[in-house]
Coordinates of C-alpha atoms and ligand atoms in Angstrom, one line a residue:
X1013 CA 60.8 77.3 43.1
X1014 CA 63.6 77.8 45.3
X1015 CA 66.5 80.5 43.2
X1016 CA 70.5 80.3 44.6
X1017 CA 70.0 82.5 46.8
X1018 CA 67.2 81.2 48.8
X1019 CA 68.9 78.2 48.8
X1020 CA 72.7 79.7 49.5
X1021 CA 70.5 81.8 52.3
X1022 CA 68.9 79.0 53.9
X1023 CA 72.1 77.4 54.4
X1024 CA 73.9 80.5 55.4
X1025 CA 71.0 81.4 58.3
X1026 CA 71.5 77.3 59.8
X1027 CA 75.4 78.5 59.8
X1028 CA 74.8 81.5 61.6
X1029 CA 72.3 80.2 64.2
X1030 CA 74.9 79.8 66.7
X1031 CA 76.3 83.0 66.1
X1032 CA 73.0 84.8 66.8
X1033 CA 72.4 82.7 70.0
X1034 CA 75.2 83.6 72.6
X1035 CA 78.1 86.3 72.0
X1036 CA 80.9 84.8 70.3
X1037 CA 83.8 84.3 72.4
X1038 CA 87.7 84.2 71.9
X1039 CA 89.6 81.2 71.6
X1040 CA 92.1 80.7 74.1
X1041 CA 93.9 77.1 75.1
X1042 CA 92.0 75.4 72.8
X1043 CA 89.0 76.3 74.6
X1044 CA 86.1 79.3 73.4
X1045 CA 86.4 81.8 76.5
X1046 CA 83.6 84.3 77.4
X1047 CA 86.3 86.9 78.3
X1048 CA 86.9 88.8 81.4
X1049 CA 84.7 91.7 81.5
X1050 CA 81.2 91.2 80.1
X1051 CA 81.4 93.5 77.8
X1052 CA 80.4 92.6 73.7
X1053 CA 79.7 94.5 71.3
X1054 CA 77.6 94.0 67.8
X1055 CA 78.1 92.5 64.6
X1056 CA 76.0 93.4 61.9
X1057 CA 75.8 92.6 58.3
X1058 CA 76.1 94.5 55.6
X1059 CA 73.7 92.8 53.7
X1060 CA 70.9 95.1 55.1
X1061 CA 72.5 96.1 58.9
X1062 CA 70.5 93.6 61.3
X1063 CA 72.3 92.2 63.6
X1064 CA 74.0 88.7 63.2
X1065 CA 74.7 88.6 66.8
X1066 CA 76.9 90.2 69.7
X1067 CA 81.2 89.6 70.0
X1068 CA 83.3 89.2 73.3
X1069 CA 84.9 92.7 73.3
X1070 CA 88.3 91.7 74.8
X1071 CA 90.6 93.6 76.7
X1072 CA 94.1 93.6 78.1
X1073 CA 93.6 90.7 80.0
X1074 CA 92.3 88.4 77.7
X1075 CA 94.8 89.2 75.6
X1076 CA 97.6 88.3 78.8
X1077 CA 95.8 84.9 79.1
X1078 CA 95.8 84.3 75.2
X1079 CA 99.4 85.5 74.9
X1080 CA 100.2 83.3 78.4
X1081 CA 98.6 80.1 76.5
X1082 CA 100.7 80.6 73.6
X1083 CA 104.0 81.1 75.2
X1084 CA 103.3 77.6 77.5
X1085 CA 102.6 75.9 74.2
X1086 CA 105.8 77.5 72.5
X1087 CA 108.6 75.1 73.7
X1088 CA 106.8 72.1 72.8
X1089 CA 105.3 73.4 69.0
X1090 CA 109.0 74.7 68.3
X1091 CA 110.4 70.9 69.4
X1092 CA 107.6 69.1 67.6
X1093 CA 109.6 67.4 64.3
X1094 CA 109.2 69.4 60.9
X1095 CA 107.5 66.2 59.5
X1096 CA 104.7 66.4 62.5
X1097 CA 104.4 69.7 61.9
X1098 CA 103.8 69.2 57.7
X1099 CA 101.3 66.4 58.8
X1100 CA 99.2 68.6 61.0
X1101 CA 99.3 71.6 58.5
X1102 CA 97.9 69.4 55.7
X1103 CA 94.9 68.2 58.1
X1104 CA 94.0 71.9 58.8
X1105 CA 94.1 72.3 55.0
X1106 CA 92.3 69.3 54.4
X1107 CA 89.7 70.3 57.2
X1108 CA 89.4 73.8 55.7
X1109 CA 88.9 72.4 52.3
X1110 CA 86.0 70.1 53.5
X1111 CA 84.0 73.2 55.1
X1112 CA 84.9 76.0 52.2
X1113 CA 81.6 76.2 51.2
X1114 CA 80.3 76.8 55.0
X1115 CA 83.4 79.4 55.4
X1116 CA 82.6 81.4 52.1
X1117 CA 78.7 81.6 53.0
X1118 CA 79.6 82.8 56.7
X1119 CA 82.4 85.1 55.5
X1120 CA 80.2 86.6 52.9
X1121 CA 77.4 87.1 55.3
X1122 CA 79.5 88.6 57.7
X1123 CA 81.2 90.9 55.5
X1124 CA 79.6 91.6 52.1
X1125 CA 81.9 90.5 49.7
X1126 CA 80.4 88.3 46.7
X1127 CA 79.8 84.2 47.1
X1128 CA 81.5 83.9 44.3
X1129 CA 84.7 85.5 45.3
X1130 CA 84.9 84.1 48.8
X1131 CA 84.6 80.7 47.9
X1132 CA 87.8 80.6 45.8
X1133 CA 89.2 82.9 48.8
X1134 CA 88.5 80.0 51.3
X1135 CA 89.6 77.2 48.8
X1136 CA 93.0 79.7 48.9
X1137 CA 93.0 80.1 52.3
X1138 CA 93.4 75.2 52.5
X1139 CA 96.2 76.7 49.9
X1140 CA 98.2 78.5 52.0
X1141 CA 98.2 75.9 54.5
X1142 CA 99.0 73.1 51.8
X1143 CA 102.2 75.6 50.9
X1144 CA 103.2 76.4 53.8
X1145 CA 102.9 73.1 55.5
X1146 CA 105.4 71.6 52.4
X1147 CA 108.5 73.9 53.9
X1148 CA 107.6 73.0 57.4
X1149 CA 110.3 70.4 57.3
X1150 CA 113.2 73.0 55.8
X1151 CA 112.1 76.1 57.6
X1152 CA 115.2 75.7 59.8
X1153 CA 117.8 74.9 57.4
X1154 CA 120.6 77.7 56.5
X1155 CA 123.6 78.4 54.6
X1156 CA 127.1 76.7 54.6
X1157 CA 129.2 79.6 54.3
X1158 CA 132.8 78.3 54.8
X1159 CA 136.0 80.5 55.6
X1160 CA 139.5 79.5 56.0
X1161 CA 140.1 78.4 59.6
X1162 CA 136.8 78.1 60.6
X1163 CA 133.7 76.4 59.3
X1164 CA 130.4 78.6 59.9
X1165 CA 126.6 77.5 59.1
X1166 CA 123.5 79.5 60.0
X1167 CA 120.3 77.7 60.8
X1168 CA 117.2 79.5 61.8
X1169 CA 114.8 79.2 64.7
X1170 CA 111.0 80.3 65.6
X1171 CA 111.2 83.9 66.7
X1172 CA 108.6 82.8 69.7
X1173 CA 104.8 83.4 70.0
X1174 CA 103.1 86.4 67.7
X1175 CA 100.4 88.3 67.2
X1176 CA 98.6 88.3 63.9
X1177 CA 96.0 91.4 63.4
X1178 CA 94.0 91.4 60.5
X1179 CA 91.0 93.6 58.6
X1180 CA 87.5 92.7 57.0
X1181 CA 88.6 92.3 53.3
X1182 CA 88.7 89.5 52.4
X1183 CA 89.5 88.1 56.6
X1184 CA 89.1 84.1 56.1
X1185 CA 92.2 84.0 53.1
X1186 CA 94.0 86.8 54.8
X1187 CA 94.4 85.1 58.3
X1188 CA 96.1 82.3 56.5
X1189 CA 98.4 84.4 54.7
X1190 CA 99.7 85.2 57.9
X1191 CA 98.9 82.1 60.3
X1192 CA 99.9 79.4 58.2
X1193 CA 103.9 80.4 58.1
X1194 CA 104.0 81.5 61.6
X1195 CA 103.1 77.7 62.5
X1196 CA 104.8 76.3 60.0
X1197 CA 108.1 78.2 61.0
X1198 CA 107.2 76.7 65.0
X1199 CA 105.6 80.1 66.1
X1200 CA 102.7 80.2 68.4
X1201 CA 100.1 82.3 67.4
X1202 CA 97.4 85.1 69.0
X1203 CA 95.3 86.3 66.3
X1204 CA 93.2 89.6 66.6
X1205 CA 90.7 89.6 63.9
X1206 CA 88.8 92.9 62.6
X1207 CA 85.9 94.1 64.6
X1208 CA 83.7 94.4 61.2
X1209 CA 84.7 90.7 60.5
X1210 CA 84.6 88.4 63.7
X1211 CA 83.3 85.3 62.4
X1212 CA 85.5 83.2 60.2
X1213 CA 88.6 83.7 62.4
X1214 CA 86.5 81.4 65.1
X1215 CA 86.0 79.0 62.5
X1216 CA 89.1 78.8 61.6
X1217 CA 90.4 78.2 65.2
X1218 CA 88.0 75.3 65.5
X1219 CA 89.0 73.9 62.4
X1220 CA 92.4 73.9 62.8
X1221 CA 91.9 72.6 67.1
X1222 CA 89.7 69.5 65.4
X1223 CA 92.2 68.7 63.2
X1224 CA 94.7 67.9 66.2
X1225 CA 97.0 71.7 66.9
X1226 CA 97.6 71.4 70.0
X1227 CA 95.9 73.6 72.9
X1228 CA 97.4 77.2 73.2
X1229 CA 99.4 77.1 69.5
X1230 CA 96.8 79.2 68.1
X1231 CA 94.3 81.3 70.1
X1232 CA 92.2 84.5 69.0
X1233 CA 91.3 87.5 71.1
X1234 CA 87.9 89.5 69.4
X1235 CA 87.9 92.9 70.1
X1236 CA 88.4 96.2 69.3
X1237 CA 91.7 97.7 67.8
X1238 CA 92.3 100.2 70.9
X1239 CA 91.0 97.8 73.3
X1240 CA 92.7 94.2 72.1
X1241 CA 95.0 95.0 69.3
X1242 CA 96.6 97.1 71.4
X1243 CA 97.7 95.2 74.7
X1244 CA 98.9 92.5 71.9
X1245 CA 101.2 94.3 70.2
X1246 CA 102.6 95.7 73.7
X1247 CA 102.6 92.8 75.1
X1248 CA 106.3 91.4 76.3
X1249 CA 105.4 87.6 75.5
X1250 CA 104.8 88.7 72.1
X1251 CA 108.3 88.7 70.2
X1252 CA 106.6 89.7 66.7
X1253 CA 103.3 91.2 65.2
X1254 CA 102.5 90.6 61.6
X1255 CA 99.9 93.5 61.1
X1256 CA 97.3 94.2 57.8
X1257 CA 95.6 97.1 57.7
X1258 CA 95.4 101.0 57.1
X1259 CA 99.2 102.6 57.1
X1260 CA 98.2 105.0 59.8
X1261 CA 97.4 102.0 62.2
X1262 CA 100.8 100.6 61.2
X1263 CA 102.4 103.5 62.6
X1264 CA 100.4 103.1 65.8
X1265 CA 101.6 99.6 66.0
X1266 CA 105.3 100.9 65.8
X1267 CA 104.5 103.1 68.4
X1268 CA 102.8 100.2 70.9
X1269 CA 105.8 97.9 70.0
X1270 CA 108.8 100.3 70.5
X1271 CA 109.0 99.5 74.6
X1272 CA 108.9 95.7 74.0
X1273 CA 111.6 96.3 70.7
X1274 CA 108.8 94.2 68.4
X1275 CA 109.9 92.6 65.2
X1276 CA 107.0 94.0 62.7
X1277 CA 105.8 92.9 59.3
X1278 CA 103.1 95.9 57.7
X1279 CA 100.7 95.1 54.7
X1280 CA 99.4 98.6 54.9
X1281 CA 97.3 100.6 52.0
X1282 CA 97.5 101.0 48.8
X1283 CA 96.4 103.4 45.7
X1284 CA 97.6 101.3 42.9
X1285 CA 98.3 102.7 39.3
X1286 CA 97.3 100.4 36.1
X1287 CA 98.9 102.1 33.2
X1288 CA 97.5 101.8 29.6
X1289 CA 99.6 102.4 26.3
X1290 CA 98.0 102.9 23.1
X1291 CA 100.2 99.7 22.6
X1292 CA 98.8 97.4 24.5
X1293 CA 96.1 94.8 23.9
X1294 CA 92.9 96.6 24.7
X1295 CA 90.4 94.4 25.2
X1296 CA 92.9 92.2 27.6
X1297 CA 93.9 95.6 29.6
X1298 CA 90.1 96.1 29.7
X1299 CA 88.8 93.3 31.2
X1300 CA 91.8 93.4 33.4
X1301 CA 91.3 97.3 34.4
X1302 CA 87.6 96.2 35.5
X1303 CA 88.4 93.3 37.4
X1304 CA 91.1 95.2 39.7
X1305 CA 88.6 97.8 40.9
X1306 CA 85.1 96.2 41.1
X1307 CA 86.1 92.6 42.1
X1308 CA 86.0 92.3 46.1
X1309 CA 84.0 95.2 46.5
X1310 CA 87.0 97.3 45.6
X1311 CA 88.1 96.6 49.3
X1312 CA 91.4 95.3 48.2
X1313 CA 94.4 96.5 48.7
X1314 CA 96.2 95.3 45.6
X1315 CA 93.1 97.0 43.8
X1316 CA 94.3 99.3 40.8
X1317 CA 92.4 102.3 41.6
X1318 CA 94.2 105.1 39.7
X1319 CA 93.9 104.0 35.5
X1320 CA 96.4 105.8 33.9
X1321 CA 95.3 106.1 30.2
X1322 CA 97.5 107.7 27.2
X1323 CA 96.1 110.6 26.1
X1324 CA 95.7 108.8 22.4
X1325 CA 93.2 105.7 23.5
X1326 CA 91.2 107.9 26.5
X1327 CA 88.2 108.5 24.8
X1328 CA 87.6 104.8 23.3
X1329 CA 88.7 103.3 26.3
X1330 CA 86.5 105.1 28.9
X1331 CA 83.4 104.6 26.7
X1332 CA 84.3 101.0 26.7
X1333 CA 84.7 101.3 30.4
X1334 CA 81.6 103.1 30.8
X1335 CA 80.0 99.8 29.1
X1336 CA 81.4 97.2 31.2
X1337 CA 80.7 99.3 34.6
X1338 CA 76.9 99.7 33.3
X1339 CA 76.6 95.9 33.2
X1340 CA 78.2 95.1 36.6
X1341 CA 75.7 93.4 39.1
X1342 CA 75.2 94.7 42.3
X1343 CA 73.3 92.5 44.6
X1344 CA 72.9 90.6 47.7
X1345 CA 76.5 88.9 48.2
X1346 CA 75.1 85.4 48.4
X1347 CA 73.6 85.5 44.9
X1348 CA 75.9 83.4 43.0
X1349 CA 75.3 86.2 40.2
X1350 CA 76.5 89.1 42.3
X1351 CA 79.9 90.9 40.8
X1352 CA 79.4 94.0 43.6
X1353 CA 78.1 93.1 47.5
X1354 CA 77.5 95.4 49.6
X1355 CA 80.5 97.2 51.8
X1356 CA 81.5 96.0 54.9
X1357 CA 80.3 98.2 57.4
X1358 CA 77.6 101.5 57.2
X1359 CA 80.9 103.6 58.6
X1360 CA 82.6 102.2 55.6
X1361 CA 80.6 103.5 53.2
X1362 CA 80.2 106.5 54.3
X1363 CA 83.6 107.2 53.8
X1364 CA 83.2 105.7 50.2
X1365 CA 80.2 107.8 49.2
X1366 CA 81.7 111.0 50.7
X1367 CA 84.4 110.9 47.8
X1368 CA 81.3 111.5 45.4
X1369 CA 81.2 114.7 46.7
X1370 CA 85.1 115.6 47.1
X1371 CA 85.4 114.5 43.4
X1372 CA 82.8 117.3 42.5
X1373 CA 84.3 119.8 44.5
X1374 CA 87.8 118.9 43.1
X1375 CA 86.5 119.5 39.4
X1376 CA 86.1 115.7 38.4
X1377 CA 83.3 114.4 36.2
X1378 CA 81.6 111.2 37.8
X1379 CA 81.5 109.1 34.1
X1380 CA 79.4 106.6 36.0
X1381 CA 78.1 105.3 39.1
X1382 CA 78.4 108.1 42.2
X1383 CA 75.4 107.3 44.3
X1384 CA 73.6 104.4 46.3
X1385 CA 72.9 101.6 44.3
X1386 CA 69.0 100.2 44.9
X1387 CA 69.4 96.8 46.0
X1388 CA 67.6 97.4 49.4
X1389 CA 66.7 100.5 51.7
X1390 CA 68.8 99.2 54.5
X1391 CA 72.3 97.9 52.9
X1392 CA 75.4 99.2 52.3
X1393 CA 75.2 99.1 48.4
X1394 CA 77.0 101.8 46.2
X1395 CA 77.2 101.4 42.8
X1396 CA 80.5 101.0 40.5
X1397 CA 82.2 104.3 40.3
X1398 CA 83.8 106.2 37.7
X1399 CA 86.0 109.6 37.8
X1400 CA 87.7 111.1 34.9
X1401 CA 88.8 114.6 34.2
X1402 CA 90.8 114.2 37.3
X1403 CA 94.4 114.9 38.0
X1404 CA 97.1 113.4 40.1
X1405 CA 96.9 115.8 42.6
X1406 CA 93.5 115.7 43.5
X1407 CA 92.3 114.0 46.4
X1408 CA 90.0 111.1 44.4
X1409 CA 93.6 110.1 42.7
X1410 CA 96.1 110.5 46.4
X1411 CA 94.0 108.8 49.0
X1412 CA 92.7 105.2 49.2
X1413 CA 89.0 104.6 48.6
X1414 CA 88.6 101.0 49.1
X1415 CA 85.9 101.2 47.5
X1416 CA 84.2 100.1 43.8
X1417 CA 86.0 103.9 42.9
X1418 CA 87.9 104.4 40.5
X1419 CA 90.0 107.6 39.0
X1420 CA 91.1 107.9 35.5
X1421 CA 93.7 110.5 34.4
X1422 CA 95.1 110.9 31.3
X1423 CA 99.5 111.0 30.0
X1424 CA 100.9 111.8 27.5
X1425 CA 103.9 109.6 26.7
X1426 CA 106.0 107.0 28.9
X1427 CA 107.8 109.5 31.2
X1428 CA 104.6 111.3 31.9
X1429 CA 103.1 108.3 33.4
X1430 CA 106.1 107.0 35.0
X1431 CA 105.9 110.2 36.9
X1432 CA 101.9 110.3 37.8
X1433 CA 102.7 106.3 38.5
X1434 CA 105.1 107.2 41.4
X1435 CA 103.9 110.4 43.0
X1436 CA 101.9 109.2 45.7
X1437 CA 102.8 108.0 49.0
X1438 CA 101.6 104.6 48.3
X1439 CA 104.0 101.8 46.6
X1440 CA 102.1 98.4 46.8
X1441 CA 101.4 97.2 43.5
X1442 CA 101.9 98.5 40.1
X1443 CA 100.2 96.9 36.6
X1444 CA 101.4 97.9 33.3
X1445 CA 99.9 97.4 29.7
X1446 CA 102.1 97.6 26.6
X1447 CA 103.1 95.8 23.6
X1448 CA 106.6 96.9 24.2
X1449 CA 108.5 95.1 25.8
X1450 CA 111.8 97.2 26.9
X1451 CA 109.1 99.4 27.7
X1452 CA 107.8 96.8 30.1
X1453 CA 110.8 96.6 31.6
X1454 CA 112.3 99.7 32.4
X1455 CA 108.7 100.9 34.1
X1456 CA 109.1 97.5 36.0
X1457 CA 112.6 99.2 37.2
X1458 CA 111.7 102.5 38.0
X1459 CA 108.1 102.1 39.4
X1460 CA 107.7 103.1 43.4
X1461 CA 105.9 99.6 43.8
X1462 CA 106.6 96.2 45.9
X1463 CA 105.1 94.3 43.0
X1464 CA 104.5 95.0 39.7
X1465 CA 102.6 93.4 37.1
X1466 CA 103.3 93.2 33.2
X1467 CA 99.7 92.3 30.8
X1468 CA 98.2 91.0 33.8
X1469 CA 96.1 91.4 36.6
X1470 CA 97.3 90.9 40.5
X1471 CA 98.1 86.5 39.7
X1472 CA 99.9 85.2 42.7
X1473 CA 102.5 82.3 42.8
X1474 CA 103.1 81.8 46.7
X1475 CA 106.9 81.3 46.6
X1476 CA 107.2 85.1 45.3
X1477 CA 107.4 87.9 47.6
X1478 CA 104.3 90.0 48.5
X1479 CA 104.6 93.3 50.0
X1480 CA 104.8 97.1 49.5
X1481 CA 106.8 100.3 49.4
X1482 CA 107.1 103.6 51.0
X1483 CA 103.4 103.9 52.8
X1484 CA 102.4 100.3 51.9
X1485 CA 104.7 98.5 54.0
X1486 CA 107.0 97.0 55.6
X1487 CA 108.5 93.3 54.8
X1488 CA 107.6 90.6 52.4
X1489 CA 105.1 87.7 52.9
X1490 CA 105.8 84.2 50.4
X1491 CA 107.9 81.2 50.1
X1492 CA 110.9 81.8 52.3
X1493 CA 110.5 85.6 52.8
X1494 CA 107.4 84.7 55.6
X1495 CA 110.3 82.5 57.5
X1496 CA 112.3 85.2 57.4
X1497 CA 110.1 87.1 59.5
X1498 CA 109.3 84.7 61.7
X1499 CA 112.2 82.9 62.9
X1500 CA 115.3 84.4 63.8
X1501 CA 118.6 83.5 61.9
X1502 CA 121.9 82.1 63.7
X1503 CA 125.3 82.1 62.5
X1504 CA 127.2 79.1 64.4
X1505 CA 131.5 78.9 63.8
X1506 CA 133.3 76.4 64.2
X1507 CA 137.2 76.5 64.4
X1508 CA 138.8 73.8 62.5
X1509 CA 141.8 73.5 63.7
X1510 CA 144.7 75.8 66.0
X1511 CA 144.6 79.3 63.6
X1512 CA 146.4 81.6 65.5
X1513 CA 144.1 83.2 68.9
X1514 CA 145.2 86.9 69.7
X1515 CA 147.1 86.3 73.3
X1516 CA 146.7 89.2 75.3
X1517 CA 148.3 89.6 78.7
X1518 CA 150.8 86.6 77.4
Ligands
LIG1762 P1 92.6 99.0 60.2 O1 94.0 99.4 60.2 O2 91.5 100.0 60.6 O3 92.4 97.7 61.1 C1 93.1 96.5 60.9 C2 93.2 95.8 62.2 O4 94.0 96.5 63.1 C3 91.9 95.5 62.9 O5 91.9 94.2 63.4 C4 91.8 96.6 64.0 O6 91.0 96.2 65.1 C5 93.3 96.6 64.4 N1 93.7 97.8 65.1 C6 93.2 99.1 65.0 N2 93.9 99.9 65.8 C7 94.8 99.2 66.4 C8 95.9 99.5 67.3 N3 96.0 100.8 67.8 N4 96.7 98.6 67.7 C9 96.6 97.3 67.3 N5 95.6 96.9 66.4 C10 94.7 97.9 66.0 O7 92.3 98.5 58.7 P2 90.9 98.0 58.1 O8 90.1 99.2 57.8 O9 90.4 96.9 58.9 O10 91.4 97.4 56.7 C11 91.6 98.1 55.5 C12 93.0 98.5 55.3 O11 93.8 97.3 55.1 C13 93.2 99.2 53.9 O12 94.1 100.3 54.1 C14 93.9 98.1 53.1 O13 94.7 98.7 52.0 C15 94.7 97.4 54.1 N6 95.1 96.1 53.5 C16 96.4 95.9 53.1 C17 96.8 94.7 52.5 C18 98.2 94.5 52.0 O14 98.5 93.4 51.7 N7 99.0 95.5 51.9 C19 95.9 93.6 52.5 C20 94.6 93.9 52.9 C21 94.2 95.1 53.4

């Protein structure tokens, strides 16, 4: 009898057929376009590192004709009526909605992450459009900021076409993050998806072109950071480039953009603290402490990868952890049982597994997990991780994993783990668990983080602002924040009546 997975499988394979068949090009125009050189390169999956098929690598002139398409279809997407605009929005959410379930097994294929999570990322990803699409209408409406003599209102306009680059966690839901505003807000849009991740971002373009956008307002260059992320974010069409990805690529980005004086929006890296009191509730800051790491393959940026634990509660807490991270499933990402997949690319974990190692040489203790987990041979499988004995200062608890790795350390009392909390170059999220509640609230004040939350894990309400600190980033994404970084503001006065003009030369 046929299990899930043969069945989530067989369904994935008819899905990926025409992936496997011909490289898969860039949208540009509202057209797929083989690209100007003939160059591709492979996609593999993770699952076991055959090849899926080969990807259009592009280059800078792709990229010219992609940003070329988007600045013809500018004038006419910024004109278009809010109300048109809503309508469309909604019929690419409405369109995603009706293929999540071919989205999630594709995205999950092509990059590892479990079924189970990427089908409520693809269900968020019809979300963001639904939100976005709502504020369409008001993007462009300001404030009414009256003086004496002279009445002045701002309004706000779409900044122009930009480029949206984005990496393999969680690619499908992240895309729309970023794309859904930008059209919303009357941007044009040239989207350079990550190498490890090539496939949802075509079907997201198709999606969105059958459900009536209009040629050229969203287009998609595949490639290579160096070879196509680059000449986007240098090129002179482009007036802004929303980036997510590591902070050091953010700087390059800076870099690229200086000439052309781009507008930038980072969501960079992260090495998020969860703090545990002795007076918190446990078994909640448990379950919450597991899911923050070893959902999404612990490639996430928000993931809370440093536990600080109060000295008191350590021992019970890490033997309870210990028990949890024992029973976490590791298996093939489209088993609708799988908690772990495997990670996104064999360079990937690599990196991951080499921190087994630098933990040992740093003086940790690996409490669990620290090797290859036995799914398959060929995969990219690691098991759930575990450090303790560690410190602050070692290298397990300063640099980002991304991995299903995490590194406990112990504190003493409040100030001791404010202080381990913030001494990192990182600032993206923050999660705090305590019956106290001043307590709550004064590390809500004083933590280095862009977003902090109190007895909960990372829940997100889409009018809030999303976005990091120091090395984490730059800008905020949600509700009106996004229009804020994609449209420019204008102040307009009027004069209302004769107030007195300096005369000069009278
Ligand atoms: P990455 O920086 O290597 O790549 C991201 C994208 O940038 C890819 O599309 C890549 O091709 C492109 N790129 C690379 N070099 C470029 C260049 N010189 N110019 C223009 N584009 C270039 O990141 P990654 O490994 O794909 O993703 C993982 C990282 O993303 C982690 O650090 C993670 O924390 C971060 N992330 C952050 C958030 C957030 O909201 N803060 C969300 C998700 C992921």
């Amino acid at each position: 009898m046929a299990t899930p997975l043969d069945d989530n499988l067989k369904a994935a394979n008819t899905l990926l057929a025409r992936f496997r068949n011909a490289p898969l090009p860039h949208w540009i125009n509202g057209a797929p376009h083989a690209g100007h050189s003939a160059l591709t390169f492979d996609n593999l999956t993770p699952i076991d590192n055959s090849l899926i098929g080969t990807v259009a690598a592009g280059n800078a002139e792709d990229v010219d004709l992609a940003c070329r398409a988007a600045q013809a279809a500018f004038p006419a997407w910024r004109d278009m009526p809010g109300d048109a605009r809503k309508a469309l929005l909604h019929k690419v959410a409405d369109a995603i909605e009706a293929r999540a379930r071919d989205i999630a097994l594709v995205e999950s294929y092509d990059c590892g992450q479990a079924l189970r999570f990427m089908s409520k990322a693809a269900v968020r990803g019809a979300e963001n459009f639904r939100f976005f699409a709502d504020r369409a209408p008001g993007a462009r409406d300001g404030q009414s900021l009256p003086a004496d003599e002279h009445i002045n209102y701002s309004l706000r306009q779409p900044i122009g076409p930009v480029g949206v680059i984005t990496p393999w966690n969680t690619p499908f839901m992240l895309s729309t993050w970023k794309i859904a505003p930008a059209l919303a807000a009357g941007c044009t849009v040239v989207h350079k998806p990550a190498e490890w991740s090539p496939l949802s971002a075509m079907l997201l373009a198709e999606i969105a072109h059958e459900a009536g956008l209009p040629p050229g307002v969203w287009n998609v260059v595949q490639g290579l950071g160096e070879d196509a992320g680059k000449p986007l974010t240098e090129h002179p069409a482009i007036k802004a480039v929303a980036f997510v990805g590591e902070s050091i690529t953010g700087s390059h980005i800076m870099r690229q953009g200086a000439a052309t004086l781009k507008r930038v929006h980072f969501e960079l890296g992260g090495k998020n603290p969860v703090i545990v009191f002795d007076d918190a509730d446990l078994e909640r800051a448990l379950d919450a402490v597991v899911f923050m790491i070893y959902s999404l393959n612990g490639e996430r940026c928000t993931s809370s990868s440093r536990l600080l634990v109060q000295a008191s509660i350590a021992p019970a807490f890490i033997e309870k952890l210990q028990a949890r991270i024992a029973r976490l499933k590791v298996g093939h990402p489209l088993d609708p049982a799988t908690e772990i997949g495997p990670l996104v690319h064999r360079r990937h974990y690599d990196k991951v597994c080499s921190y087994f190692d630098i933990a040992r040489e740093d003086g940790a203790r690996i409490a669990a997990g620290g090797k290859r987990a036995a799914v398959n041979d060929s995969g990219n499988y690691v098991e759930p991780t575990l450090f303790v004995d560690a410190s602050n200062r070692m290298r397990i608890a300063q640099e980002e994993i991304f991995g299903p790795v995490l590194t406990a350390i112990t504190f003493k009392d409040e100030a001791e783990a404010l202080a381990l909390a913030n001494d990192i170059p990182y600032g993206l999220t923050a999660y705090v668990w305590t019956g106290d509640v001043g307590r709550s609230h004064r590390l809500a004040r004083a933590l280095d983080a862009g977003m902090v939350w109190v007895n909960s894990e990372n829940n997100r309400h889409l009018p809030t602002p999303f976005g990091g600190m120091k090395a984490s980033g730059i800008g905020r994404d949600g509700g009106d924040y996004s229009f804020e970084f994609y449209m420019e503001t204008k102040n307009v006065c009027v004069a209302l009546g004769s107030h007195a003009i300096p005369k000069l030369g009278a």
